[in-house]
C-alpha cells in the first residue's frame, strides 16, 4: 500500500530544501504550491492556481517509465514525467521530472541500435552484384537516418556519375549529374563530413543545389577508393531534418569506409574481368590466327613421354585425341622421315634445346601432308617441357617441289635436264670413286630430226621427242637417268654398267626403241639416232669430261650415218 503524506507546513518547508521538483495540488488538481526547483523548471507554466492537464501515457513512457509509475505530460515545450503521491487532508503531492534529456538519450540509444543493425545487415548482403548491394545498403541507411535518398557519386571531371542510389524511380546507374546539383564539392572540401540539417539555416541557402532541387537536409562524406579521392556518399531529403547527432555522423563515416571497401573490390573485380575479357578475346584471335595460318601448338613432357596438342594441331594431324604418347604421332610420319625426325628430336632434348623439322605425315585416304615443326625446351616448375608450334606447309612444299622439278626437268618430255644430269653425274663419280666402281653414259643425238619438223610440223616433232623419251624411261632401271640435254639430244646415265657386252646390248636396244616408228593417228614417223658411249673412269674423271667424250664419240658415229643419208 502506497505511503500517504500529511501535507502541512513542515512538509512544505522540507520540500523547499530538496533538489527534486515538487508541486502541491489541491483535490481538483490545481497547483497550490511549487518548490524552487519546480519553479525553475516550469517557469510560467503550471504556476499556482493553474490546473494540471490530463496526464498522458505514451508508448515510450509505458516501456521504460512504468516501473517508476510515471505519467507523461506535455506542457508548453516541456515533456514532463509526473508522479502523484497520495496525501491526506485533500492535498496531493506531485513529483515532476524533466524527461527531455532522458527521452533524447533514449532516442539516441535506439538510433545507435538501428545503425548497428543496418551495418551488421550490410555485411550479410549478397557479394555477387556489388552495385545492387550498395543500392540496398543506401536504402536501409537512408531509412535509419530518416532521409529520403542515399547516393554514391563519383567525381568525373566536371560531372558526377551516379554509381549507386536508393531512388530507382529518379536515378539510373551511370547517369551523370552536373556538379552543382549536389553538395559534392562542399563535401570534398569539408573536414570529413558535411551535415546540413536545414540548408536554409546554412551558408548554402543560396546554392544552386537548393535552388534546383529544393533539398533542405543533407549529410555526406568524401569517399576514398584505393587511397584516391573518389566522390561522395551522401543522404538527402527535401524536408529539414532534426540536427544531426554524433551518432548520425559516425554511422555515415562507417558506411563510407564500408562503401569504399566495396568499391575497391568492385574496381578490382571489374579490372580482373576486363583483363579476362581481353585475354579471352586475344585467345580467340590467336585461335583464329592459328586456323587461318593452319598453325597449331603442342608440348611434349620428357618425363611422361606424352604430347599435348592444341585443337588446331589435332585437326592438322588428323588425330582424335589432344593428349597422346609421342610414339603415336611418330607412327603417322612417312617412314623415310622418321629416322631424321628422331635424331633431331633427341638432339633438341639432350643438346641444343631447339627443334626445327619438316616431316611428311601419312593422312587419311593416303594423302601425304607436310608439317613444319618448331619447338623450344623450356624449364618449368615441374621439370623441362618442349613447347612448339606446327604448321601445315604442304602447299608451300608442293609449290617448292614443283619449282625444283621445273628447274631440274625438261618441260616437254619430263626427262632430267642438263643441270640435274650434271649433279647426278658428279654424285655418281664420287660414289664410284669411293667404291672403286664404274658406270657408263650414252650420248644420243637423233638423226635428221629437223626434217620431221620441216615435213610434219613442230607438233609432230614434239610427239616424236616425247615418245622416244617415254620409251627410254620405260626400258631403263629406276636407278638410271634419262636426261634431255639439247633439242634432239638425250643422255642416259647408267650406274654400275661398265664397258662390255651388256653395255653394247643396251646400246642396240636403245637404238631399236628409237627407230621404232612413232604413230600419231594415221601418220607414223621414223627417226634413227647416233650414240656415243663414255665410261667412268677410263673416259673422263669429271662430268664435263665424260660428256665431252661421249659427245665426241656420238659425232664420230653420226658422220658415217649422215653420209649414209
Ligand atoms: N619439235 C621440236 N623440235 C625441236 C625442239 N628442240 C629443238 N628442235 C629442233 O631439232 C632440230 C635439231 O636440228 P639439228 O641440230 O640440225 O639436228 P638434225 O636435224 O637432227 O641433224 P643431225 O643432228 O645433223 O642429224 C632443229 O630443227 C630444232 O628446231 C623441240 O623441243 N621440239
XYZ file of N, CA and C and ligand atoms in Angstrom, residues 410 412 445-454 457-465 484 486-489 528 530 554-555 558 562, ligand 1:
128
model
N 63.022 -31.341 -117.890
C 62.627 -30.793 -119.178
C 61.095 -30.742 -119.241
N 59.045 -30.581 -121.753
C 58.323 -31.331 -122.799
C 58.289 -32.824 -122.491
N 71.985 -38.575 -130.153
C 71.530 -37.431 -130.954
C 70.697 -37.984 -132.102
N 69.429 -37.497 -132.221
C 68.562 -38.010 -133.286
C 69.101 -37.546 -134.636
N 68.968 -38.413 -135.603
C 69.475 -38.067 -136.948
C 68.375 -37.387 -137.757
N 68.751 -36.303 -138.360
C 67.854 -35.571 -139.283
C 66.503 -35.237 -138.657
N 66.564 -34.941 -137.432
C 65.299 -34.643 -136.749
C 64.627 -33.393 -137.317
N 65.481 -32.511 -137.764
C 64.982 -31.250 -138.346
C 63.946 -31.530 -139.426
N 64.178 -32.637 -140.153
C 63.272 -32.956 -141.263
C 61.859 -33.296 -140.760
N 61.794 -33.920 -139.562
C 60.449 -34.227 -139.018
C 59.699 -32.922 -138.817
N 60.388 -31.982 -138.243
C 59.769 -30.667 -138.015
C 59.379 -30.032 -139.333
N 60.353 -30.090 -140.246
C 60.130 -29.393 -141.518
C 58.990 -30.016 -142.307
N 55.719 -30.703 -139.264
C 55.354 -29.653 -138.302
C 55.995 -29.888 -136.936
N 56.036 -28.783 -136.154
C 56.700 -28.793 -134.848
C 55.997 -29.713 -133.856
N 54.630 -29.759 -133.965
C 53.870 -30.617 -133.036
C 54.241 -32.083 -133.220
N 54.402 -32.466 -134.502
C 54.785 -33.850 -134.790
C 56.166 -34.119 -134.212
N 57.085 -33.121 -134.361
C 58.431 -33.247 -133.792
C 58.343 -33.445 -132.276
N 57.468 -32.660 -131.626
C 57.293 -32.788 -130.164
C 56.842 -34.200 -129.802
N 55.903 -34.707 -130.573
C 55.376 -36.044 -130.254
C 56.481 -37.091 -130.352
N 57.317 -36.921 -131.350
C 58.414 -37.877 -131.516
C 59.357 -37.798 -130.311
N 59.697 -36.585 -129.923
C 60.603 -36.402 -128.779
C 60.007 -37.034 -127.519
N 67.418 -35.006 -121.036
C 67.388 -34.362 -122.357
C 68.301 -33.156 -122.242
N 69.609 -31.338 -125.029
C 69.533 -30.405 -126.149
C 68.234 -30.662 -126.889
N 68.006 -29.957 -128.016
C 66.747 -30.118 -128.751
C 66.428 -31.561 -129.046
N 67.382 -32.265 -129.734
C 67.128 -33.677 -130.052
C 68.236 -34.549 -129.469
N 68.778 -34.128 -128.319
C 69.884 -34.867 -127.683
C 69.465 -35.399 -126.317
N 66.125 -42.169 -136.597
C 67.209 -43.013 -136.069
C 68.098 -42.112 -135.217
N 72.279 -41.367 -133.484
C 73.707 -41.692 -133.342
C 74.020 -41.681 -131.870
N 79.751 -39.780 -130.260
C 78.471 -39.704 -130.975
C 78.686 -39.028 -132.333
N 79.520 -37.975 -132.277
C 79.775 -37.229 -133.501
C 80.476 -38.099 -134.534
N 77.956 -40.300 -135.980
C 76.961 -39.621 -136.819
C 77.481 -39.394 -138.232
N 75.390 -39.775 -141.244
C 74.965 -38.625 -142.029
C 75.304 -38.834 -143.491
N 59.639 -30.269 -132.443
C 60.715 -29.838 -131.754
N 61.848 -29.581 -132.368
C 62.935 -29.163 -131.687
C 62.892 -28.966 -130.311
N 64.125 -28.546 -129.899
C 64.909 -28.483 -130.988
N 64.203 -28.858 -132.074
C 64.627 -28.934 -133.404
O 65.534 -30.029 -133.550
C 66.295 -29.760 -134.678
C 67.715 -30.120 -134.409
O 68.401 -29.867 -135.566
P 69.871 -30.236 -135.834
O 70.712 -29.876 -134.585
O 70.285 -29.614 -137.105
O 69.880 -31.787 -135.929
P 69.317 -32.781 -137.064
O 68.344 -32.146 -137.957
O 68.862 -33.973 -136.312
O 70.649 -33.047 -137.790
P 71.749 -34.038 -137.372
O 71.871 -33.983 -135.892
O 72.972 -33.495 -138.022
O 71.327 -35.355 -137.822
C 66.131 -28.315 -135.041
O 65.317 -28.193 -136.212
C 65.361 -27.749 -133.852
O 64.494 -26.685 -134.253
C 61.678 -29.233 -129.680
O 61.551 -29.090 -128.469
N 60.627 -29.661 -130.411
